[in-house]
Short mmCIF file of C-alpha atoms in Angstrom, two decimals:
data_model
loop_
_atom_site.label_atom_id
_atom_site.label_comp_id
_atom_site.label_asym_id
_atom_site.label_seq_id
_atom_site.Cartn_x
_atom_site.Cartn_y
_atom_site.Cartn_z
CA MET G 682 -103.88 -98.22 58.76
CA LYS G 683 -100.63 -96.89 60.99
CA TYR G 684 -98.84 -99.61 62.31
CA TYR G 685 -97.90 -103.06 60.76
CA GLN G 686 -95.76 -106.06 61.25
CA GLU G 687 -93.83 -107.44 58.60
CA LEU G 688 -93.09 -111.10 58.11
CA THR G 689 -90.40 -113.06 55.84
CA ILE G 690 -90.33 -116.25 54.71
CA ILE G 691 -86.79 -117.71 55.83
CA PRO G 692 -84.63 -119.25 52.94
CA SER G 693 -83.81 -122.65 53.41
CA VAL G 694 -82.65 -125.33 50.79
CA GLU G 695 -85.02 -127.85 51.77
CA ILE G 696 -88.56 -126.18 52.08
CA PRO G 697 -89.36 -124.12 48.96
CA SER G 698 -91.52 -120.87 49.74
CA TYR G 699 -94.49 -121.45 48.17
CA PHE G 700 -94.86 -124.43 50.51
CA ILE G 701 -94.71 -121.94 53.61
CA TRP G 702 -96.48 -119.12 52.11
CA SER G 703 -99.44 -121.52 52.33
CA LYS G 704 -98.98 -122.53 55.76
CA VAL G 705 -98.64 -119.10 57.31
CA TYR G 706 -101.21 -117.71 54.98
CA GLN G 707 -103.89 -120.08 56.60
CA GLN G 708 -102.80 -119.29 59.99
CA LEU G 709 -103.30 -115.43 59.57
CA HIS G 710 -106.46 -116.58 58.15
CA LEU G 711 -107.95 -118.19 61.08
CA GLY G 712 -106.27 -115.42 63.13
CA PHE G 713 -108.16 -113.19 61.27
CA VAL G 714 -111.58 -115.23 61.27
CA GLU G 715 -111.03 -114.65 65.25
CA ASN G 716 -111.30 -111.01 64.57
CA LYS G 717 -114.70 -110.52 62.48
CA ASP G 718 -117.10 -108.10 63.42
CA GLN G 719 -120.35 -108.71 63.20
CA ASN G 720 -120.75 -107.82 59.54
CA GLY G 721 -117.68 -110.10 58.72
CA VAL G 722 -115.00 -107.48 58.31
CA VAL G 723 -111.73 -107.65 59.81
CA PRO G 724 -109.87 -104.68 60.32
CA PHE G 725 -106.38 -105.81 58.75
CA GLY G 726 -105.15 -105.36 55.78
CA VAL G 727 -102.34 -107.01 53.90
CA SER G 728 -99.50 -105.86 51.33
CA PHE G 729 -96.52 -107.92 49.77
CA PRO G 730 -93.82 -105.53 49.19
CA GLN G 731 -91.96 -107.80 46.76
CA TYR G 732 -95.12 -108.65 44.69
CA GLN G 733 -94.67 -108.60 40.71
CA TYR G 734 -96.80 -109.32 38.28
CA GLU G 735 -96.41 -108.58 34.65
CA ASN G 736 -97.06 -110.12 31.32
CA LYS G 737 -98.29 -113.05 32.70
CA LYS G 738 -95.64 -113.59 34.96
CA GLY G 739 -95.41 -112.54 38.51
CA LYS G 740 -94.61 -113.81 42.05
CA ILE G 741 -95.94 -112.87 45.44
CA GLY G 742 -92.46 -112.65 46.76
CA GLU G 743 -90.89 -113.38 50.51
CA LYS G 744 -92.31 -110.80 52.37
CA MET G 745 -95.81 -109.74 53.84
CA ARG G 746 -97.25 -106.49 55.83
CA VAL G 747 -99.83 -106.79 58.27
CA PHE G 748 -101.58 -103.24 58.86
CA ALA G 749 -104.09 -102.28 61.30
CA SER G 750 -105.37 -98.39 62.06
CA ASN G 751 -103.51 -98.55 65.64
CA GLU G 752 -101.42 -100.61 67.83
CA ASN G 753 -103.80 -102.66 70.22
CA GLU G 754 -105.38 -104.25 67.38
CA LEU G 755 -102.18 -105.94 66.28
CA TYR G 756 -101.59 -107.05 69.71
CA ASN G 757 -104.68 -108.51 70.46
CA LEU G 758 -104.23 -110.61 66.82
CA GLY G 759 -101.31 -112.05 68.51
CA ILE G 760 -99.45 -112.77 64.92
CA LYS G 761 -96.31 -114.37 66.77
CA LYS G 762 -99.04 -116.35 68.62
CA TRP G 763 -100.47 -117.73 65.22
CA LEU G 764 -97.17 -118.56 63.58
CA GLN G 765 -95.62 -119.82 66.66
CA ARG G 766 -95.07 -122.99 65.43
CA LEU G 767 -93.27 -121.68 62.07
CA ASP G 768 -90.95 -120.25 64.16
CA ASP G 769 -88.24 -122.02 62.14
CA TYR G 770 -89.41 -120.85 58.58
CA VAL G 771 -90.97 -117.33 58.95
CA HIS G 772 -89.69 -114.25 60.38
CA VAL G 773 -91.96 -111.90 62.24
CA THR G 774 -91.13 -108.39 63.34
CA GLY G 775 -92.64 -106.54 66.34
CA ILE G 776 -95.11 -103.65 65.78
CA ARG G 777 -93.96 -101.01 63.91
CA GLU G 778 -95.15 -97.45 62.72
CA VAL G 779 -96.04 -97.04 59.46
CA PRO G 780 -93.57 -94.28 58.09
CA GLU G 781 -94.53 -90.73 57.38
CA LYS G 782 -92.56 -90.89 53.81
CA LYS G 783 -94.99 -93.50 51.39
CA ALA G 784 -94.55 -94.47 47.86
CA GLY G 785 -98.64 -94.27 47.69
CA TYR G 786 -101.40 -96.63 48.48
CA ALA G 787 -102.42 -99.69 46.77
CA VAL G 788 -105.50 -102.18 46.63
CA TYR G 789 -104.55 -106.04 47.40
CA ARG G 790 -107.97 -107.61 46.16
CA ARG G 791 -108.93 -111.58 45.76
CA VAL G 792 -109.49 -112.60 42.04
CA HIS G 793 -111.68 -115.20 41.78
CA ILE G 794 -111.62 -117.03 38.06
CA GLU G 795 -114.41 -117.92 36.30
CA ASN G 796 -115.47 -121.95 36.15
CA GLY G 797 -114.49 -123.95 33.53
CA PRO G 798 -117.76 -125.31 31.47
CA GLU G 799 -117.51 -128.78 33.36
CA GLN G 800 -118.53 -126.62 36.43
CA LYS G 801 -120.84 -124.63 34.82
CA ALA G 802 -122.69 -127.46 33.10
CA ARG G 803 -122.78 -129.21 36.52
CA ARG G 804 -124.32 -126.44 38.00
CA PHE G 805 -126.54 -125.72 35.41
CA ILE G 806 -127.96 -129.48 35.54
CA LYS G 807 -127.99 -129.26 39.58
CA ARG G 808 -130.39 -126.12 39.52
CA HIS G 809 -131.87 -126.20 36.50
CA LYS G 810 -132.66 -129.37 34.57
CA GLU G 811 -132.06 -132.42 37.06
CA GLY G 812 -132.60 -135.42 35.20
CA THR G 813 -133.74 -133.73 32.09
CA LEU G 814 -130.45 -132.96 30.46
CA GLU G 815 -127.48 -134.93 29.95
CA TYR G 816 -123.91 -133.66 31.25
CA GLU G 817 -122.23 -134.26 28.16
CA GLN G 818 -124.85 -131.87 26.12
CA ALA G 819 -124.66 -129.26 28.72
CA VAL G 820 -120.81 -128.96 28.44
CA LYS G 821 -121.74 -127.75 24.84
CA MET G 822 -123.58 -124.90 26.03
CA PHE G 823 -120.72 -123.09 27.74
CA SER G 824 -117.80 -121.83 26.19
CA ALA G 825 -114.27 -122.74 27.83
CA LYS G 826 -113.21 -119.59 28.93
CA GLY G 827 -112.16 -118.94 32.45
CA ASN G 828 -110.02 -121.55 33.93
CA ILE G 829 -106.60 -119.68 33.00
CA CYS G 830 -105.10 -117.40 35.38
CA TYR G 831 -101.27 -116.07 36.02
CA ILE G 832 -101.82 -113.68 38.69
CA PRO G 833 -99.78 -114.99 41.80
CA TYR G 834 -101.43 -116.85 44.56
CA ILE G 835 -101.24 -118.89 47.57
CA LYS G 836 -102.75 -122.37 47.75
CA GLN G 837 -104.78 -123.28 50.41
CA LYS G 838 -106.57 -126.49 51.96
CA SER G 839 -110.00 -126.09 52.91
CA LEU G 840 -110.40 -126.96 56.69
CA THR G 841 -113.70 -128.36 55.84
CA ASN G 842 -113.56 -130.36 52.78
CA HIS G 843 -109.76 -130.73 52.72
CA ASN G 844 -109.64 -130.05 48.78
CA THR G 845 -107.30 -127.50 47.37
CA PHE G 846 -108.05 -124.01 46.04
CA LYS G 847 -105.77 -121.14 45.20
CA VAL G 848 -106.54 -117.44 46.69
CA PHE G 849 -105.27 -115.43 43.36
CA ILE G 850 -104.11 -111.74 44.11
CA ALA G 851 -104.12 -108.76 42.25
CA ARG G 852 -102.50 -105.25 43.24
CA ASP G 853 -104.04 -101.87 41.95
CA TYR G 854 -102.01 -98.72 42.88
CA CYS G 855 -103.99 -95.73 44.38
CA GLU G 856 -103.76 -92.54 44.95
CA LYS G 857 -105.39 -92.31 48.45
CA ALA G 858 -106.17 -93.84 51.62
CA ILE G 859 -109.35 -95.58 51.84
CA TYR G 860 -110.70 -97.88 54.74
CA ASN G 861 -113.78 -100.02 54.35
CA GLY G 862 -112.48 -103.00 55.99
CA PHE G 863 -110.80 -106.00 54.98
CA GLY G 864 -111.75 -109.87 53.79
CA THR G 865 -110.77 -112.71 56.02
CA TYR G 866 -107.44 -113.11 54.07
CA GLY G 867 -106.73 -109.55 54.60
CA LEU G 868 -107.39 -108.62 50.95
CA SER G 869 -110.48 -105.80 49.59
CA ASN G 870 -111.47 -104.79 46.47
CA THR G 871 -111.62 -101.29 47.89
CA SER G 872 -109.39 -100.88 51.48
CA THR G 873 -106.38 -99.62 50.57
CA VAL G 874 -102.80 -100.24 52.65
CA PRO G 875 -99.72 -98.00 52.45
CA GLU G 876 -97.08 -98.88 50.04
CA PHE G 877 -93.11 -97.95 51.28
CA MET N 1379 -56.25 -125.78 34.94
CA ALA N 1380 -53.03 -126.45 33.62
CA LYS N 1381 -51.90 -129.22 36.19
CA ASP N 1382 -50.09 -132.21 35.93
CA ASN N 1383 -52.55 -134.95 36.93
CA SER N 1384 -50.60 -138.14 36.38
CA ASN N 1385 -50.20 -138.31 40.12
CA ILE N 1386 -54.13 -138.31 40.47
CA ALA N 1387 -55.60 -142.15 40.62
CA SER N 1388 -57.73 -142.76 37.59
CA VAL N 1389 -59.18 -145.04 39.87
CA LEU N 1390 -60.69 -143.75 42.79
CA ALA N 1391 -63.84 -144.64 44.98
CA PHE N 1392 -64.87 -144.22 48.41
CA GLU N 1393 -67.67 -145.79 50.12
CA LYS N 1394 -70.23 -143.89 52.39
CA LYS N 1395 -69.67 -144.18 55.94
CA LEU N 1396 -72.66 -143.02 57.13
CA VAL N 1397 -75.51 -145.70 55.83
CA LEU N 1398 -78.75 -144.70 56.13
CA SER N 1399 -81.88 -146.78 55.82
CA ASP N 1400 -85.42 -145.65 53.98
CA GLY N 1401 -87.32 -143.92 56.60
CA TYR N 1402 -90.85 -145.53 57.61
CA LEU N 1403 -93.77 -143.21 58.33
CA TYR N 1404 -96.40 -144.33 61.10
CA GLY N 1405 -99.46 -142.69 62.63
CA SER N 1406 -100.49 -142.65 66.02
CA THR N 1407 -101.82 -139.95 68.64
CA TRP N 1408 -98.94 -138.15 70.84
CA GLU N 1409 -99.88 -139.72 74.23
CA LYS N 1410 -99.95 -142.99 72.81
CA ARG N 1411 -97.03 -142.62 70.30
CA PHE N 1412 -94.81 -145.24 72.16
CA ASN N 1413 -97.09 -148.22 71.91
CA GLU N 1414 -100.11 -147.68 69.29
CA ILE N 1415 -98.55 -147.23 66.18
CA ASN N 1416 -99.78 -148.00 62.51
CA PRO N 1417 -98.01 -147.82 59.42
CA LEU N 1418 -99.50 -145.19 57.02
CA VAL N 1419 -100.92 -146.33 53.44
CA LEU N 1420 -100.74 -144.19 50.69
CA THR N 1421 -104.54 -143.41 48.91
CA GLU N 1422 -104.76 -142.87 45.39
CA LYS N 1423 -107.00 -139.72 44.10
CA SER N 1424 -108.30 -139.08 40.99
CA ILE N 1425 -108.76 -135.79 40.36
CA ARG N 1426 -110.04 -133.30 37.36
CA GLY N 1427 -107.80 -130.82 37.14
CA THR N 1428 -107.98 -127.48 35.07
CA ILE N 1429 -105.31 -126.36 32.32
CA SER N 1430 -102.83 -124.44 33.59
CA ASN N 1431 -99.68 -125.01 32.67
CA ARG N 1432 -97.70 -122.17 30.42
CA LEU N 1433 -99.46 -122.46 26.88
CA LYS N 1434 -97.35 -121.78 23.45
CA PRO N 1435 -97.99 -118.05 22.54
CA ALA N 1436 -99.49 -119.65 19.27
CA ILE N 1437 -102.13 -121.27 21.28
CA LEU N 1438 -102.56 -118.08 23.74
CA ASN N 1439 -102.94 -115.34 20.93
CA ASP N 1440 -105.83 -117.77 19.18
CA PRO N 1441 -109.18 -117.91 20.74
CA VAL N 1442 -110.34 -121.06 18.81
CA LYS N 1443 -106.94 -123.11 19.60
CA LEU N 1444 -106.92 -121.56 23.48
CA ASN N 1445 -110.84 -122.77 23.71
CA ALA N 1446 -110.00 -126.29 22.42
CA GLU N 1447 -106.78 -126.45 24.45
CA VAL N 1448 -109.11 -125.57 27.75
CA GLU N 1449 -111.94 -127.77 26.85
CA LYS N 1450 -109.55 -130.90 27.36
CA PRO N 1451 -110.20 -131.98 31.06
CA ASN N 1452 -107.15 -132.65 32.94
CA LEU N 1453 -107.52 -135.64 34.28
CA GLN N 1454 -104.77 -136.44 37.26
CA LYS N 1455 -103.95 -139.78 39.26
CA ILE N 1456 -102.02 -138.46 42.17
CA ASP N 1457 -100.83 -140.34 45.31
CA ALA N 1458 -101.92 -138.65 48.83
CA CYS N 1459 -100.93 -139.53 52.36
CA ALA N 1460 -102.34 -138.55 55.57
CA LEU N 1461 -103.05 -139.21 59.17
CA THR N 1462 -106.45 -140.68 59.75
CA ALA N 1463 -109.07 -138.77 61.69
CA GLU N 1464 -108.06 -139.91 65.01
CA GLN N 1465 -104.43 -139.74 64.43
CA ASP N 1466 -102.47 -136.48 65.68
CA THR N 1467 -99.13 -137.45 65.31
CA LEU N 1468 -96.53 -138.87 62.91
CA LYS N 1469 -93.58 -141.27 63.49
CA LEU N 1470 -90.70 -141.50 61.43
CA ASN N 1471 -88.41 -144.53 62.32
CA PHE N 1472 -84.72 -144.75 60.24
CA THR N 1473 -81.70 -146.43 61.30
CA ILE N 1474 -77.73 -144.97 60.41
CA LYS N 1475 -74.52 -147.09 60.63
CA VAL N 1476 -71.60 -145.09 60.78
CA LEU N 1477 -68.56 -146.98 59.83
CA GLY N 1478 -64.94 -145.98 59.79
CA GLY N 1479 -61.89 -146.60 57.43
CA VAL N 1480 -62.14 -143.05 55.71
CA GLU N 1481 -58.44 -143.29 55.31
CA ASN N 1482 -58.54 -146.20 52.79
CA PRO N 1483 -60.48 -145.87 49.49
CA SER N 1484 -62.53 -148.69 48.51
CA ALA N 1485 -60.95 -148.65 45.19
CA CYS N 1486 -57.54 -147.11 44.04
CA ASN N 1487 -55.24 -147.69 41.27
CA HIS N 1488 -52.30 -145.49 42.09
CA ALA N 1489 -49.77 -146.50 44.79
CA VAL N 1490 -48.03 -142.96 45.25
CA PHE N 1491 -51.31 -141.45 45.75
CA ASN N 1492 -53.06 -143.89 47.75
CA LYS N 1493 -50.14 -143.47 50.26
CA SER N 1494 -50.05 -139.87 50.55
CA TYR N 1495 -53.53 -139.72 50.59
CA TYR N 1496 -53.47 -142.09 53.33
CA GLU N 1497 -50.93 -139.91 55.43
CA THR N 1498 -53.75 -137.07 54.56
CA ALA N 1499 -56.53 -138.81 56.27
CA LYS N 1500 -54.35 -139.93 59.25
CA LYS N 1501 -53.14 -136.64 59.65
CA TYR N 1502 -56.63 -135.36 59.68
CA ILE N 1503 -57.96 -137.72 62.06
CA GLU N 1504 -55.17 -137.40 64.42
CA ALA N 1505 -55.80 -133.61 64.61
CA GLU N 1506 -59.31 -133.37 64.69
CA GLY N 1507 -60.83 -136.60 65.21
CA PHE N 1508 -64.06 -135.87 63.24
CA LYS N 1509 -64.92 -134.28 66.03
CA GLU N 1510 -66.40 -131.13 64.30
CA LEU N 1511 -68.56 -133.04 61.22
CA ALA N 1512 -69.67 -136.00 64.21
CA TRP N 1513 -70.94 -132.29 66.11
CA ARG N 1514 -72.81 -131.11 63.19
CA TYR N 1515 -74.16 -134.64 62.16
CA THR N 1516 -75.45 -134.91 65.35
CA VAL N 1517 -77.24 -131.37 65.80
CA ASN N 1518 -78.92 -132.55 62.53
CA ILE N 1519 -80.32 -135.77 64.01
CA ALA N 1520 -81.63 -133.93 67.07
CA ASN N 1521 -83.10 -131.00 65.04
CA GLY N 1522 -85.39 -132.85 62.98
CA ARG N 1523 -84.14 -131.78 59.58
CA TYR N 1524 -84.80 -135.14 57.80
CA LEU N 1525 -88.65 -134.38 58.29
CA TRP N 1526 -88.44 -132.04 55.57
CA ARG N 1527 -91.96 -130.56 54.77
CA ASN N 1528 -93.39 -132.64 57.71
CA ARG N 1529 -91.29 -130.64 60.13
CA VAL N 1530 -93.13 -127.11 59.29
CA GLY N 1531 -95.78 -126.22 60.78
CA ALA N 1532 -95.42 -129.35 63.62
CA GLU N 1533 -96.61 -128.41 67.37
CA LYS N 1534 -94.05 -130.51 69.20
CA ILE N 1535 -91.45 -132.75 67.78
CA GLU N 1536 -89.31 -135.54 69.66
CA VAL N 1537 -86.68 -137.21 68.72
CA VAL N 1538 -85.77 -140.79 70.41
CA VAL N 1539 -82.15 -141.47 69.38
CA SER N 1540 -80.75 -145.19 70.58
CA VAL N 1541 -77.56 -146.88 70.31
CA ASP N 1542 -77.11 -150.38 71.82
CA GLY N 1543 -79.42 -150.01 75.22
CA LYS N 1544 -78.81 -146.18 75.55
CA GLN N 1545 -81.24 -143.65 74.75
CA TRP N 1546 -81.72 -140.30 74.63
CA THR N 1547 -84.63 -137.63 73.73
CA PHE N 1548 -84.25 -134.13 72.16
CA ASP N 1549 -86.54 -131.58 71.56
CA ALA N 1550 -86.02 -131.11 67.82
CA LEU N 1551 -87.46 -127.58 67.75
CA SER N 1552 -85.21 -125.96 70.08
CA PHE N 1553 -82.51 -126.61 68.08
CA SER N 1554 -81.94 -124.26 64.86
CA LEU N 1555 -81.59 -125.10 61.30
CA LYS N 1556 -79.26 -122.29 60.51
CA ASP N 1557 -76.27 -122.95 62.80
CA PHE N 1558 -74.60 -125.65 64.81
CA GLU N 1559 -74.33 -123.39 68.19
CA SER N 1560 -76.61 -125.44 70.23
CA ASP N 1561 -75.16 -126.98 73.19
CA ASN N 1562 -76.55 -130.06 75.87
CA GLU N 1563 -74.80 -133.06 77.46
CA ASP N 1564 -76.72 -135.66 75.45
CA LEU N 1565 -75.63 -134.19 72.17
CA ARG N 1566 -72.05 -134.18 73.31
CA GLU N 1567 -72.36 -137.75 74.36
CA LEU N 1568 -73.76 -138.89 70.93
CA ALA N 1569 -71.15 -136.32 68.80
CA HIS N 1570 -68.42 -138.46 70.82
CA LEU N 1571 -69.94 -141.74 69.86
CA ILE N 1572 -69.96 -140.69 65.96
CA ALA N 1573 -66.86 -139.29 66.19
CA ASP N 1574 -65.04 -142.15 67.55
CA ALA N 1575 -66.75 -144.91 64.89
CA LEU N 1576 -65.77 -142.28 61.88
CA CYS N 1577 -62.32 -142.59 63.30
CA GLY N 1578 -62.46 -146.35 63.69
CA LYS N 1579 -62.03 -146.38 67.24
CA LEU N 1580 -65.40 -148.03 67.59
CA PRO N 1581 -65.69 -150.90 65.04
CA TYR N 1582 -69.34 -150.01 64.00
CA LEU N 1583 -72.00 -148.16 65.36
CA LEU N 1584 -75.67 -148.37 64.69
CA ILE N 1585 -78.21 -145.97 65.46
CA THR N 1586 -82.12 -146.17 65.95
CA VAL N 1587 -83.73 -142.69 65.18
CA ASP N 1588 -87.50 -142.69 65.95
CA ALA N 1589 -88.91 -138.70 65.37
CA TYR N 1590 -92.32 -138.28 66.92
CA ALA N 1591 -94.03 -135.03 65.19
CA LEU N 1592 -97.43 -133.36 66.35
CA ILE N 1593 -98.85 -132.16 63.61
CA GLY N 1594 -102.50 -132.50 64.09
CA LYS N 1595 -105.16 -134.73 63.16
CA ALA N 1596 -105.98 -136.04 60.11
CA GLN N 1597 -103.26 -133.76 58.60
CA GLU N 1598 -101.23 -134.08 55.35
CA VAL N 1599 -98.21 -136.48 55.32
CA TYR N 1600 -95.10 -135.87 53.18
CA PRO N 1601 -93.21 -139.29 52.14
CA SER N 1602 -90.46 -139.16 49.24
CA GLU N 1603 -91.90 -138.42 45.83
CA GLU N 1604 -90.91 -141.06 43.28
CA LEU N 1605 -89.41 -139.18 40.15
CA VAL N 1606 -92.05 -140.26 37.08
CA LEU N 1607 -89.83 -141.00 34.29
CA ASP N 1608 -92.07 -141.74 31.61
CA LYS N 1609 -94.65 -138.95 31.18
CA GLY N 1610 -96.75 -140.69 28.58
CA ASN N 1611 -99.20 -138.15 26.93
CA ASN N 1612 -101.32 -140.60 25.38
CA ASP N 1613 -101.93 -142.80 28.41
CA LYS N 1614 -105.01 -141.38 30.81
CA ASN N 1615 -104.26 -143.77 33.60
CA LYS N 1616 -100.42 -142.27 34.62
CA LYS N 1617 -100.17 -141.36 37.76
CA SER N 1618 -98.64 -137.55 37.82
CA LYS N 1619 -97.28 -137.96 41.47
CA ILE N 1620 -96.16 -141.26 42.91
CA LEU N 1621 -95.04 -141.32 46.50
CA TYR N 1622 -92.86 -144.04 48.04
CA ALA N 1623 -93.88 -146.85 49.95
CA VAL N 1624 -92.04 -149.97 51.51
CA ASN N 1625 -94.35 -153.07 51.41
CA GLY N 1626 -97.34 -150.88 51.59
CA THR N 1627 -95.86 -148.38 53.97
CA ALA N 1628 -95.51 -144.89 53.14
CA ALA N 1629 -91.64 -144.12 53.61
CA MET N 1630 -88.95 -141.44 52.97
CA HIS N 1631 -85.88 -142.26 50.81
CA SER N 1632 -82.28 -143.06 52.44
CA GLN N 1633 -80.83 -140.43 49.64
CA LYS N 1634 -83.71 -137.88 51.22
CA ILE N 1635 -82.62 -138.68 54.83
CA GLY N 1636 -78.70 -138.47 54.53
CA ASN N 1637 -79.10 -135.18 52.12
CA ALA N 1638 -80.56 -133.85 55.34
CA ILE N 1639 -78.09 -135.17 57.67
CA ARG N 1640 -74.99 -134.21 55.75
CA THR N 1641 -76.53 -130.80 55.61
CA ILE N 1642 -73.48 -129.18 57.33
CA ASP N 1643 -71.66 -126.88 54.89
CA THR N 1644 -71.78 -123.57 56.38
CA TRP N 1645 -68.04 -123.05 54.84
CA TYR N 1646 -68.75 -122.23 51.49
CA PRO N 1647 -67.57 -118.96 49.91
CA GLU N 1648 -71.22 -117.02 49.96
CA PHE N 1649 -72.87 -118.64 53.42
CA GLU N 1650 -73.06 -115.17 54.90
CA SER N 1651 -74.36 -113.39 51.53
CA ALA N 1652 -76.79 -116.19 50.10
CA ASP N 1653 -78.71 -116.26 53.22
CA ILE N 1654 -79.85 -119.68 52.96
CA GLY N 1655 -78.44 -121.51 55.86
CA PRO N 1656 -76.23 -124.92 55.72
CA ILE N 1657 -76.07 -126.76 52.57
CA ALA N 1658 -75.66 -130.49 51.92
CA ILE N 1659 -72.31 -131.60 51.50
CA GLU N 1660 -71.92 -131.98 47.57
CA PRO N 1661 -68.64 -131.86 45.47
CA TYR N 1662 -69.76 -128.80 43.99
CA GLY N 1663 -71.91 -127.63 46.40
CA ALA N 1664 -74.98 -128.48 44.17
CA VAL N 1665 -78.81 -127.49 45.36
CA THR N 1666 -81.23 -128.85 43.15
CA ASN N 1667 -83.88 -127.01 44.06
CA LEU N 1668 -82.45 -124.00 44.00
CA GLY N 1669 -80.55 -124.52 40.50
CA ARG N 1670 -77.10 -123.33 41.87
CA ALA N 1671 -73.79 -124.99 42.49
CA TYR N 1672 -71.84 -122.96 45.56
CA ARG N 1673 -68.56 -124.48 45.28
CA THR N 1674 -67.31 -124.18 41.86
CA PRO N 1675 -63.63 -125.02 39.87
CA LYS N 1676 -63.67 -120.96 39.14
CA ASP N 1677 -63.52 -119.92 42.82
CA LYS N 1678 -61.16 -123.20 43.68
CA THR N 1679 -63.58 -123.88 46.28
CA ASP N 1680 -65.16 -127.20 44.88
CA PHE N 1681 -64.10 -130.90 45.92
CA TYR N 1682 -61.85 -131.67 43.34
CA THR N 1683 -59.66 -128.91 43.39
CA LEU N 1684 -59.73 -129.29 47.39
CA PHE N 1685 -58.84 -132.48 47.17
CA ASP N 1686 -56.43 -133.01 44.96
CA HIS N 1687 -53.97 -130.56 46.67
CA TYR N 1688 -54.43 -131.72 49.93
CA ALA N 1689 -54.21 -135.43 49.07
CA LEU N 1690 -51.29 -135.00 47.83
CA GLY N 1691 -49.91 -133.63 50.75
CA GLY N 1692 -50.38 -129.75 50.27
CA ASN N 1693 -51.83 -127.78 52.75
CA LEU N 1694 -55.56 -126.22 52.30
CA ALA N 1695 -56.27 -122.65 53.64
CA ASN N 1696 -57.88 -123.15 56.17
CA LYS N 1697 -59.53 -126.17 58.71
CA GLU N 1698 -62.99 -125.51 57.30
CA GLN N 1699 -62.02 -126.52 53.80
CA GLU N 1700 -60.31 -129.89 55.65
CA HIS N 1701 -63.65 -130.45 57.05
CA TYR N 1702 -65.52 -129.97 53.99
CA VAL N 1703 -63.07 -132.43 51.87
CA MET N 1704 -63.33 -134.89 54.74
CA ALA N 1705 -67.43 -134.26 55.06
CA VAL N 1706 -67.22 -135.53 51.30
CA LEU N 1707 -65.02 -138.50 51.54
CA VAL N 1708 -67.66 -139.54 54.45
CA ARG N 1709 -70.10 -139.17 51.65
CA GLY N 1710 -68.53 -141.03 49.37
CA GLY N 1711 -68.67 -141.80 45.78
CA VAL N 1712 -66.24 -142.24 42.48
CA PHE N 1713 -63.74 -139.39 42.35
CA GLY N 1714 -61.37 -140.90 39.94
CA GLN N 1715 -59.51 -139.20 37.28
CA SER N 1716 -61.14 -140.63 34.63
CA SER N 1717 -64.72 -140.16 35.57
CA ARG N 1718 -63.92 -136.35 35.67
CA GLU N 1719 -62.97 -135.78 31.98
#
């Protein structure tokens, strides 16, 4: 990961930044999807330099960096083109080289929260007990875990069924650079991005 | 502030000089945006949410209590509003009435103060002719700031402004939301009319604004949200998000549009460092969604400090402060001594 572009949400009194993040991330996601290889791997990783999370409190911050291993990849991705309609709300730098002096590396990974008992019960009936088990009884079979998550997230809207869902993002620091590609949100469980 | 306030009127009120209507929302397609428009209606959604609010530490640290808490389904009813599958364009329509007579308070019980304020206001109109304020209001009409969230991510935005048979068309995305530096002939023409109306040279000015935003097929639309004051915990059928509609048509509050039009204050002390751009004209420079007041009596930049001095014939530090004071009077309000004790 040698090159990057930095995005900054432009603060304003009328539009809260979480709302802009949703729109920005949606567009980037579409851009990343167009750049998958045949295994569904994306060559772009993202970081959130102002990310904070501690004691069940945290925030995404106002900045994001999109990394690639060479200049051409970023050039072909065309972030500015994907974010063109959001011009008044987000600032995008040109392509820059990652500085020699780094603070280290980090993994930004997506966290899926466990379904609540209601969802588990519905799924269980559908797959195993269709017509033989009542929902009320099924719910009691599952303990109420999951469902609560304090990790910072960006809200997304499904383009297929219009439901909203949250992309929870966790950060782990890491000693060295690892590259296994990224997912369509620029996140990965193993690949790192430089921190500086 | 140790100051003799006996020369300030205890009853003092100003009518607003920019009178906004509610904004009505319609759906259309970009090709047929001038002739095929349909009112947007609200749809009600019932969703089964999860408990996601911050819980009390007592509950958090007790797994049994936590389970009990999380097992409660969080049923919510909310309003939503969106274009239909065929529509890709949102239309917002509203009108602005511009009035003159800022030199006359609508209520004032202090003859000496009234006279001295009248002189001050006349002097301002003489010198400035409301040109600067009118210019800024005009830029905000052209840049589509009043679309609020509907402006974010729009592909094209066209603002059609009509006054009495004349019509101008602005490309909203070509105007900045951060400054008022833009310049073109149409802007100047419209600003000139608004300035004349504020000065009282025109008896009355009615501006019709039609904003068309190409936001994409079936996209969500954001009308004003109604404040839910009685959040009953026992009634499961309460709606947690109520959107504003007038006679079935989704709408924006006139106050919300007015707030966007008067977002012209770049003269507050922290303008450079705060980096949030212009704020709405308010007596204390209040920005509610940031929970901040940018003009405080402590740094003597709030409206009352400046106005008391200015209205009694004093000079303000600079022209910007005069613009600000006059903009608050255009906004209107009750500014009497008794109302601020």
